[in-house]
Amino acid sequence: MATEQGPEANKQRKRTLINFLIICVCCSSLLTFLLIPLADNSTRLNARQVFDSSRWHSLQLQLQTYRLMNYLSDLSADDLPVNGNAYFQYDLVLSRVDLLRKGDLGRHIRNFANGRATRLLNIISGELELISLNIEHLENGRLDQVPIIMERLRSLDSQITDFVVIVNQGANDYVTKKRAELDVQLECIQFISLILLGISAALLFMTFKLSQVFRQSLNRTARLEQRIEDILNSKVDVISRITSELKPAITSIISRLSYLKQDSAKESTQVALERVTNHNSQILTLLDGYHDLILIEANKLKPHISEGAIRDHLEYTIQALEPTFSAHNVRVICQVDPRIPSLVDTDYKRLHEILTVLLLQITPLCVDAELMLNIRPSTLPILRVPEKHNDKAIKMVQISLKDTGEGLPEAIQSGLRSNPFNPTNTVANQIQQMGLGFTLCHLLIGSLDGELHFSTTQGKGSEIWIDLPMGVNAFANQPGADNITESIAVLSSDTFLDQGLEALLASSYQVQLLSEEQLTMLVLNSADVSFSWLLISDKTTLSSLQLEYLKQLQRQSVNIIWCASLARKYPEFHAEAVYHYPITASQLAALLRSQD
């Protein structure tokens, strides 16, 4: 349901964005038009402030001077002592002088009244400073200072009047000049606003036209997406029909080959029929894989989770590829970490496809080499899947493929590092870069919410590890060596096989690596052996003397188990058990139990 509503929701979201863009353009046009009255109001406010502040304080100077004169003219002997009242009236006059000389007001007066007003203000300030001496005598009770102060104030009256007139005239001229400048600026603002309004109108028109084109593009894109979806559905239908028609025929061939193999008495014929059967099984797996690849491309792949014994499934996959391993002389070991529970919930069909296709791609790069398949717990967190499946917790399980081959080619490394679900990284491009097999594995692992990582060294081998979410019970602790009583020795060959064989046997036996020197010393000293089995890999070169050592160990009740290739190479020596590649835990357990 979500996938069906997705395209319609996207179109609705895009239409909303277009409408929002139109609203924004309309609002910007309206705000641009409102700049004109706002600019006009600010110019009038600025001119009025300059005019009012300069004229007001100059008139206050004249008014305070008249108040001082009135105070002095009404002063009599009865008013003595003055007690600072004369100083107070005098300070009011000087405070106005200070305001007119300092700060922003003084700077404005100097700007619009030039030097004449400043000179008069300096004269007035100087005369008032001289009057301060007479005010001091007056405060001391000398009324004879009143006529002197009055005379000086009357002599200042003309200068104060001239100062007020100059300030008023200068303020008017300044305001007139500034208003003319602001009118020019206002005209510029209006002109710019008109230009912006025109641009906004053009932008609105263009947006309207583009919205029409965009809507047409959306409709065309929706039709193209529908056509692509129809093509993918048709591809899925075609591949499904091909698969459904081929699988019965191939299954019938496999059944017929199995019947012929049972009736044939010749061993060579049985081997040939077995190989043909395995090849047909691989073809069935590849058909399922290619069908899944089309489903992934159409976004229709659905996992089929089921419970199963994961070790049995892995060993079945490995055994089915035995002819491929034999053709390239690849020695394969399959080992399951004992901490993994026996029953695990996962998509076993897709897991079989991933491992089969991946091993078919890796095997040609591992000619005459060793390969170890190991499944173990992973440390990666669960991100995109539910926390539980049925009664089992979903946890990451890691499958490792480690080999000593020639390493992965550069093109495959580059393809595996890229995001398989990147829209620019199409399936066709991935197939062209790293082949159909690696592309299928990469996409299938990602579709199952897993991750693929690798490390490789040219000429020394590589390791690919796959992390997949699986339904498992709590990972069990590895059994301690103290709980295992039976021991087995592995004759060291100084190869990758030693590590694999030791890991394969460690869950059921006490394993010790035995070098050729240790074997010689053990036999020559006739010492008691602490192991009941001695396992020999086909990488070990045995001399006639070492064969005698093995016979002596057999006389000491030590069972010898070695590879089928060694049995063919040394037919004169009879070993208690013979294993063959690929080596699995089930095969070794069956061989070891048969001799108990």
XYZ file of C-alpha atoms in Angstrom:
596
model
C 0.000 0.000 0.000
C 2.875 2.359 0.833
C 4.546 1.769 -2.527
C 1.285 2.542 -4.366
C 0.820 5.833 -2.513
C 4.460 6.872 -2.920
C 4.333 8.465 -6.428
C 1.039 10.246 -5.708
C 2.440 11.595 -2.433
C 5.545 12.861 -4.226
C 3.473 14.680 -6.850
C 1.311 16.262 -4.143
C 4.445 17.380 -2.276
C 5.888 18.978 -5.417
C 2.636 20.831 -6.137
C 2.669 22.167 -2.578
C 6.200 23.454 -3.060
C 5.199 25.250 -6.282
C 2.249 26.934 -4.573
C 4.487 27.946 -1.682
C 6.943 29.519 -4.147
C 4.132 31.588 -5.708
C 2.989 32.791 -2.281
C 6.551 33.813 -1.384
C 6.891 35.827 -4.594
C 3.595 37.618 -3.918
C 4.660 38.456 -0.366
C 8.018 39.815 -1.515
C 6.250 42.030 -4.087
C 3.916 43.401 -1.429
C 6.761 44.092 0.990
C 8.737 45.830 -1.766
C 5.795 48.139 -2.454
C 5.501 48.973 1.265
C 9.088 50.303 1.248
C 7.898 53.588 -0.325
C 5.703 54.922 2.550
C 8.093 53.545 5.139
C 11.018 55.414 3.565
C 8.967 58.643 3.393
C 8.032 58.475 7.099
C 11.634 57.930 8.175
C 12.897 60.970 6.202
C 10.342 63.317 7.815
C 11.144 61.978 11.265
C 14.876 62.526 10.759
C 14.468 66.149 9.546
C 12.083 67.042 12.378
C 14.431 65.671 15.031
C 17.387 67.738 13.824
C 15.283 70.883 13.558
C 13.527 70.560 16.914
C 16.620 69.696 18.994
C 18.790 72.606 17.783
C 16.055 75.265 17.953
C 14.678 74.067 21.258
C 17.964 74.234 23.137
C 18.939 77.620 21.673
C 15.605 79.083 22.766
C 16.072 77.489 26.194
C 19.403 79.350 26.501
C 17.638 82.651 25.850
C 14.800 81.774 28.202
C 17.116 80.788 31.075
C 19.054 84.044 30.593
C 15.824 86.065 30.989
C 14.941 84.030 34.063
C 18.338 84.849 35.635
C 17.799 88.552 34.883
C 14.292 88.468 36.393
C 15.634 86.739 39.500
C 18.337 89.374 39.956
C 15.962 92.303 39.326
C 13.609 91.106 42.055
C 16.406 90.424 44.576
C 16.343 92.615 47.732
C 18.095 92.785 51.090
C 15.238 90.831 52.628
C 16.160 87.845 50.428
C 19.632 87.593 51.906
C 21.298 85.220 52.452
C 20.804 83.828 48.935
C 21.909 80.292 49.991
C 22.902 79.173 46.484
C 19.755 80.293 44.629
C 21.813 82.648 42.477
C 24.202 79.807 41.673
C 21.233 77.604 40.769
C 19.802 80.117 38.298
C 23.283 80.713 36.919
C 23.938 76.939 36.501
C 20.734 76.560 34.475
C 22.123 79.040 31.943
C 25.516 77.308 31.834
C 23.893 73.872 31.432
C 22.225 75.064 28.221
C 25.548 76.418 26.998
C 27.171 73.030 27.681
C 24.434 71.211 25.767
C 24.885 73.552 22.784
C 28.663 73.072 22.760
C 29.084 69.324 23.386
C 27.772 66.033 22.028
C 25.642 65.426 18.948
C 23.784 68.733 19.326
C 27.001 70.777 19.245
C 28.198 68.778 16.217
C 24.918 69.489 14.395
C 25.127 73.239 15.148
C 28.733 73.397 13.936
C 27.718 71.603 10.740
C 24.705 73.677 9.724
C 25.586 77.118 11.356
C 29.280 77.264 10.377
C 31.751 79.220 12.517
C 29.635 82.277 13.328
C 27.382 80.434 15.766
C 30.390 78.768 17.374
C 32.113 82.144 17.837
C 29.009 83.692 19.434
C 28.634 80.655 21.706
C 32.264 81.019 22.809
C 31.700 84.748 23.569
C 28.564 83.956 25.550
C 30.371 81.198 27.458
C 33.299 83.506 28.275
C 31.083 86.307 29.528
C 29.148 83.899 31.688
C 32.401 82.611 33.190
C 33.284 86.200 34.193
C 29.846 86.692 35.713
C 30.554 83.720 37.975
C 32.835 85.967 40.101
C 30.035 88.464 40.615
C 27.640 85.637 41.470
C 30.086 84.549 44.160
C 30.085 88.019 45.724
C 26.301 88.097 45.489
C 26.057 84.821 47.364
C 28.187 86.481 50.082
C 25.485 89.167 50.551
C 26.803 92.009 48.354
C 23.773 93.390 46.554
C 25.970 95.961 44.830
C 26.880 93.164 42.354
C 23.355 92.994 41.009
C 23.658 96.081 38.725
C 26.991 94.823 37.444
C 25.591 91.364 36.645
C 22.491 92.883 35.044
C 24.614 95.116 32.879
C 26.696 92.234 31.670
C 23.641 90.101 30.983
C 22.058 92.962 28.990
C 25.247 93.235 26.971
C 24.949 89.489 26.222
C 21.339 89.813 25.158
C 22.210 90.873 21.627
C 24.750 88.029 21.239
C 22.231 85.462 22.537
C 19.549 86.857 20.228
C 21.945 86.694 17.276
C 22.901 83.114 18.258
C 19.241 82.060 18.396
C 18.567 83.657 15.008
C 21.643 82.035 13.447
C 20.728 78.631 14.892
C 17.156 78.947 13.631
C 18.299 80.011 10.174
C 20.988 77.331 10.074
C 18.548 74.679 11.248
C 16.071 75.683 8.573
C 18.765 75.659 5.876
C 20.119 72.320 7.147
C 16.699 70.751 7.249
C 15.908 72.090 3.793
C 19.186 70.705 2.435
C 18.724 67.356 4.107
C 15.142 67.156 2.932
C 16.319 67.759 -0.626
C 18.912 65.015 -0.232
C 16.374 62.703 1.324
C 13.909 63.490 -1.434
C 16.547 62.397 -3.943
C 17.147 59.249 -1.915
C 13.412 58.700 -1.698
C 13.132 58.987 -5.458
C 15.932 56.454 -5.770
C 14.188 54.134 -3.304
C 10.934 54.528 -5.192
C 12.688 53.861 -8.479
C 14.434 50.802 -7.054
C 11.175 49.636 -5.543
C 9.484 49.958 -8.902
C 12.302 47.960 -10.476
C 11.973 45.320 -7.758
C 8.253 45.280 -8.268
C 8.770 44.764 -11.974
C 11.283 42.014 -11.308
C 8.882 40.375 -8.856
C 6.110 40.561 -11.422
C 8.396 39.028 -14.030
C 9.462 36.383 -11.545
C 5.845 35.665 -10.759
C 5.080 35.322 -14.449
C 8.112 33.086 -14.980
C 7.205 31.001 -11.942
C 3.703 30.562 -13.262
C 5.027 29.472 -16.650
C 7.633 27.198 -15.085
C 5.022 25.685 -12.807
C 3.037 24.730 -15.886
C 6.124 23.169 -17.441
C 6.970 21.491 -14.146
C 3.475 20.055 -13.848
C 3.791 18.720 -17.386
C 7.180 17.212 -16.459
C 5.655 15.635 -13.351
C 2.888 14.083 -15.396
C 5.371 12.877 -18.002
C 7.634 11.471 -15.281
C 4.688 9.687 -13.704
C 3.831 8.142 -17.087
C 7.465 7.106 -17.622
C 7.650 5.593 -14.133
C 4.495 3.651 -14.856
C 5.965 2.433 -18.160
C 9.189 1.385 -16.412
C 7.186 -0.445 -13.776
C 5.178 -2.182 -16.510
C 8.410 -3.192 -18.282
C 9.883 -4.569 -15.064
C 6.665 -6.456 -14.368
C 6.755 -7.908 -17.857
C 10.399 -8.930 -17.366
C 9.480 -10.602 -14.081
C 6.617 -12.390 -15.788
C 8.814 -13.553 -18.690
C 11.627 -14.817 -16.437
C 9.070 -16.498 -14.156
C 7.567 -18.292 -17.141
C 10.997 -19.347 -18.402
C 11.965 -20.604 -14.947
C 8.688 -22.449 -14.421
C 9.021 -24.140 -17.824
C 12.706 -25.072 -17.506
C 12.719 -26.296 -13.906
C 10.427 -29.303 -14.509
C 12.534 -30.383 -17.482
C 15.799 -30.068 -15.538
C 14.270 -31.800 -12.516
C 13.167 -34.637 -14.764
C 16.693 -34.915 -16.180
C 18.135 -35.073 -12.657
C 15.680 -37.801 -11.676
C 16.510 -39.772 -14.812
C 20.236 -39.421 -14.204
C 19.826 -40.604 -10.599
C 17.922 -43.666 -11.881
C 20.625 -44.414 -14.454
C 23.345 -44.012 -11.852
C 21.717 -46.652 -9.665
C 21.415 -49.097 -12.603
C 24.947 -48.557 -13.873
C 27.577 -51.019 -12.722
C 30.591 -49.110 -13.960
C 32.177 -46.705 -11.488
C 33.280 -44.317 -14.244
C 29.715 -44.088 -15.537
C 28.397 -43.389 -12.049
C 30.967 -40.616 -11.590
C 30.022 -39.065 -14.914
C 26.321 -39.257 -14.106
C 26.981 -37.737 -10.674
C 28.775 -34.798 -12.247
C 26.003 -34.232 -14.774
C 23.472 -34.336 -11.934
C 25.427 -31.746 -9.968
C 25.697 -29.504 -13.011
C 21.947 -29.657 -13.532
C 21.398 -28.806 -9.845
C 23.657 -25.790 -10.270
C 21.632 -24.750 -13.307
C 18.467 -24.892 -11.207
C 20.105 -22.718 -8.553
C 21.287 -20.228 -11.186
C 17.780 -20.036 -12.655
C 16.389 -19.194 -9.226
C 19.158 -16.616 -8.784
C 18.451 -14.883 -12.087
C 14.752 -14.864 -11.247
C 15.562 -13.214 -7.902
C 17.754 -10.658 -9.690
C 14.773 -9.551 -11.779
C 12.612 -9.420 -8.648
C 15.227 -7.214 -6.944
C 15.306 -4.865 -9.928
C 11.490 -4.639 -9.817
C 11.589 -4.180 -6.000
C 9.401 -7.261 -5.507
C 11.731 -9.643 -3.695
C 10.208 -11.044 -0.498
C 12.269 -13.268 1.826
C 10.861 -16.675 2.764
C 12.027 -17.282 6.332
C 11.939 -20.822 7.681
C 13.561 -22.820 10.451
C 16.289 -25.317 9.586
C 19.567 -26.916 10.568
C 22.050 -24.438 9.197
C 25.013 -26.809 9.308
C 23.183 -29.363 7.153
C 22.234 -26.682 4.638
C 25.804 -25.404 4.376
C 27.243 -28.882 3.982
C 24.665 -29.686 1.289
C 25.724 -26.578 -0.647
C 29.406 -27.477 -0.321
C 28.887 -31.115 -1.323
C 26.857 -30.091 -4.385
C 29.861 -28.093 -5.635
C 32.356 -30.923 -5.162
C 32.867 -31.492 -8.949
C 33.652 -27.788 -9.398
C 36.178 -27.866 -6.554
C 37.769 -31.048 -7.934
C 38.068 -29.570 -11.414
C 40.134 -26.663 -10.038
C 41.875 -28.699 -7.314
C 40.494 -26.493 -4.534
C 40.700 -27.990 -1.047
C 37.611 -26.796 0.840
C 36.875 -26.979 4.553
C 33.400 -26.148 5.944
C 33.250 -25.274 9.637
C 30.375 -24.023 11.814
C 31.199 -22.204 15.035
C 29.865 -24.246 17.988
C 28.283 -21.079 19.409
C 25.763 -21.082 16.529
C 22.557 -22.951 17.538
C 21.624 -26.006 15.516
C 18.256 -24.560 14.417
C 18.262 -21.118 12.807
C 15.535 -19.065 11.073
C 16.615 -17.632 7.720
C 15.855 -17.698 3.988
C 17.678 -20.946 3.187
C 16.767 -20.864 -0.509
C 18.439 -17.449 -0.976
C 21.333 -18.461 1.291
C 21.947 -21.476 -0.955
C 21.839 -19.209 -4.023
C 24.309 -16.722 -2.506
C 26.846 -19.361 -1.469
C 26.517 -21.393 -4.666
C 26.946 -18.434 -7.001
C 29.691 -16.874 -4.883
C 31.689 -20.122 -4.698
C 31.288 -20.634 -8.442
C 32.816 -17.166 -8.956
C 35.628 -17.608 -6.420
C 36.698 -21.150 -7.347
C 38.415 -20.225 -10.668
C 40.504 -17.718 -8.682
C 41.643 -20.446 -6.229
C 43.274 -23.053 -8.484
C 45.487 -25.417 -6.413
C 44.612 -23.427 -3.285
C 42.733 -23.851 -0.017
C 39.355 -22.359 0.852
C 37.652 -22.303 4.252
C 33.949 -21.577 4.762
C 33.180 -20.572 8.338
C 29.921 -19.441 9.932
C 30.161 -17.587 13.247
C 28.420 -14.885 15.334
C 28.759 -11.305 14.074
C 29.300 -8.098 16.015
C 27.236 -5.914 13.651
C 24.024 -4.421 15.109
C 20.521 -5.027 13.757
C 19.222 -1.871 12.047
C 16.452 -2.461 9.483
C 14.749 -5.712 10.533
C 12.441 -6.675 13.429
C 14.041 -7.662 16.700
C 12.366 -11.085 16.789
C 11.075 -13.774 14.437
C 8.601 -16.107 16.069
C 10.296 -17.043 19.355
C 13.852 -16.329 18.191
C 15.799 -13.101 18.475
C 17.103 -11.610 15.217
C 20.896 -11.404 15.329
C 23.630 -10.930 12.789
C 25.413 -14.110 11.699
C 28.643 -13.937 9.703
C 29.638 -16.308 6.903
C 33.315 -16.098 5.988
C 34.960 -17.368 2.788
C 38.739 -17.286 3.153
C 41.106 -18.626 0.499
C 44.777 -18.682 -0.478
C 44.156 -18.020 -4.153
C 45.292 -15.220 -6.422
C 42.952 -12.539 -4.965
C 40.033 -10.577 -6.402
C 40.516 -8.540 -9.607
C 40.411 -4.738 -9.358
C 37.123 -4.450 -11.267
C 35.366 -6.806 -8.846
C 36.826 -4.963 -5.839
C 35.563 -1.640 -7.166
C 32.112 -3.092 -7.853
C 31.776 -4.652 -4.402
C 32.743 -1.353 -2.718
C 29.970 0.602 -4.465
C 26.401 0.815 -3.215
C 24.396 -1.758 -5.203
C 21.156 0.209 -4.732
C 22.482 3.566 -5.922
C 20.151 4.746 -8.742
C 23.158 5.711 -10.875
C 24.700 2.263 -10.335
C 22.326 0.262 -12.504
C 22.182 -3.519 -12.621
C 23.487 -3.472 -16.191
C 26.502 -1.381 -15.137
C 27.247 -3.724 -12.243
C 27.034 -6.778 -14.479
C 29.356 -5.145 -16.995
C 31.849 -4.288 -14.258
C 32.032 -7.470 -12.173
C 29.920 -10.088 -13.911
C 26.498 -11.568 -13.342
C 27.444 -13.775 -10.380
C 28.988 -11.127 -8.107
C 26.196 -8.686 -9.054
C 23.535 -11.207 -8.066
C 25.246 -11.946 -4.723
C 25.805 -8.254 -3.935
C 22.185 -7.299 -4.634
C 20.705 -10.371 -2.977
C 22.695 -9.835 0.237
C 21.566 -6.194 0.368
C 17.937 -7.163 -0.277
C 18.091 -9.511 2.719
C 19.298 -6.553 4.880
C 22.798 -7.992 5.008
C 26.243 -6.582 4.286
C 29.178 -7.846 2.232
C 32.773 -6.946 3.053
C 36.073 -8.252 1.799
C 39.835 -7.975 2.043
C 42.217 -9.212 -0.606
C 45.905 -9.298 -1.457
C 47.027 -10.086 -4.964
C 48.765 -13.455 -5.105
C 48.069 -14.268 -1.442
C 44.329 -14.780 -1.294
C 41.232 -12.996 -0.086
C 38.485 -13.158 2.495
C 34.834 -12.329 1.908
C 32.523 -12.128 4.886
C 28.767 -11.840 4.674
C 26.682 -10.557 7.607
C 23.033 -11.662 7.460
C 20.223 -11.228 10.024
C 18.968 -14.604 11.238
C 16.591 -15.772 13.910
C 18.704 -17.529 16.540
C 18.503 -18.300 20.201
C 21.239 -16.908 22.419
C 24.724 -17.708 21.131
C 26.122 -20.544 23.228
C 29.529 -20.443 24.850
C 32.226 -22.564 23.272
C 32.779 -25.834 25.151
C 35.932 -25.791 27.219
C 38.817 -28.150 26.555
C 38.414 -29.612 30.044
C 35.045 -31.102 29.067
C 36.546 -33.028 26.102
C 38.408 -36.267 26.860
C 39.268 -37.678 23.420
C 42.256 -36.137 21.637
C 43.396 -36.037 18.026
C 46.663 -34.873 16.492
C 47.028 -33.063 13.182
C 50.313 -33.486 11.355
C 51.338 -29.934 10.514
C 51.786 -29.085 6.845
C 52.564 -25.381 7.445
C 49.621 -24.377 5.258
C 46.206 -22.838 5.603
C 44.776 -26.349 6.064
C 46.190 -26.625 9.592
C 44.093 -23.729 10.816
C 40.948 -25.067 9.158
C 41.324 -28.608 10.410
C 42.076 -27.413 13.930
C 38.970 -25.198 13.973
C 36.847 -28.009 12.526
C 37.866 -30.546 15.181
C 38.166 -28.219 18.201
C 34.479 -28.483 19.115
C 34.630 -32.273 19.675
C 38.279 -33.171 20.329
C 41.364 -31.932 22.061
C 43.462 -30.983 19.049
C 47.224 -30.665 18.978
C 49.397 -29.713 16.019
C 52.257 -32.157 15.536
C 55.256 -31.171 13.457
C 57.298 -33.708 11.494
C 60.193 -33.298 13.963
C 57.882 -33.959 16.880
C 56.533 -37.048 15.131
C 60.079 -38.333 14.610
C 61.072 -37.692 18.227
C 57.866 -39.326 19.472
C 58.512 -42.520 17.508
C 62.261 -42.746 18.106
C 61.879 -42.293 21.868
C 59.082 -44.874 21.985
C 57.116 -42.478 24.140
C 53.498 -43.020 25.013
C 51.219 -41.040 22.730
C 48.456 -38.859 24.169
C 46.182 -39.018 21.151
C 44.123 -41.750 19.555
C 43.911 -40.298 16.040
C 46.478 -38.738 13.723
C 45.070 -36.695 10.820
C 47.245 -36.033 7.767
C 46.393 -33.548 5.024
C 47.271 -34.012 1.378
C 49.761 -31.117 1.535
C 52.074 -33.235 3.633
C 54.935 -34.984 1.832
C 55.605 -38.413 3.343
C 58.875 -40.263 2.951
C 59.293 -44.038 3.288
C 60.757 -43.469 6.760
C 57.745 -41.434 7.822
C 55.469 -44.181 6.537
C 57.311 -46.577 8.836
C 56.743 -44.092 11.690
C 53.029 -44.159 10.921
C 52.956 -47.953 10.966
C 54.692 -47.904 14.344
C 52.037 -45.485 15.639
C 49.374 -47.879 14.386
C 50.964 -50.613 16.445
C 50.553 -48.254 19.438
C 46.760 -48.121 18.768
C 46.861 -44.774 16.964
C 44.372 -44.587 14.104
C 45.512 -42.835 10.930
C 43.094 -40.711 8.895
C 44.296 -39.084 5.703
C 43.110 -37.718 2.386
C 41.994 -39.842 -0.573
C 44.808 -38.406 -2.718
C 47.395 -39.725 -0.266
C 45.659 -43.101 -0.232
C 46.049 -43.270 -4.018
C 49.655 -42.063 -3.819
C 50.714 -44.614 -1.182
C 48.578 -47.716 -1.868
C 50.946 -49.924 0.174
C 49.894 -48.146 3.395
C 46.523 -48.961 4.908
C 44.903 -46.124 6.923
C 41.953 -46.622 9.223
C 39.918 -43.811 7.616
C 40.134 -41.836 4.383
C 38.471 -38.436 3.963
C 37.928 -36.425 0.793
C 37.377 -32.775 -0.070
C 35.351 -30.809 0.708
C 35.895 -31.602 4.383
C 32.863 -31.166 6.622
C 32.199 -31.857 10.279
C 29.637 -34.524 9.368
C 32.111 -36.397 7.170
C 34.871 -36.436 9.805
C 32.421 -37.347 12.575
C 31.127 -40.286 10.527
C 34.665 -41.498 9.768
C 35.848 -41.214 13.352
C 32.742 -42.903 14.755
C 33.090 -45.828 12.336
C 36.367 -46.805 13.997
C 35.117 -46.571 17.593
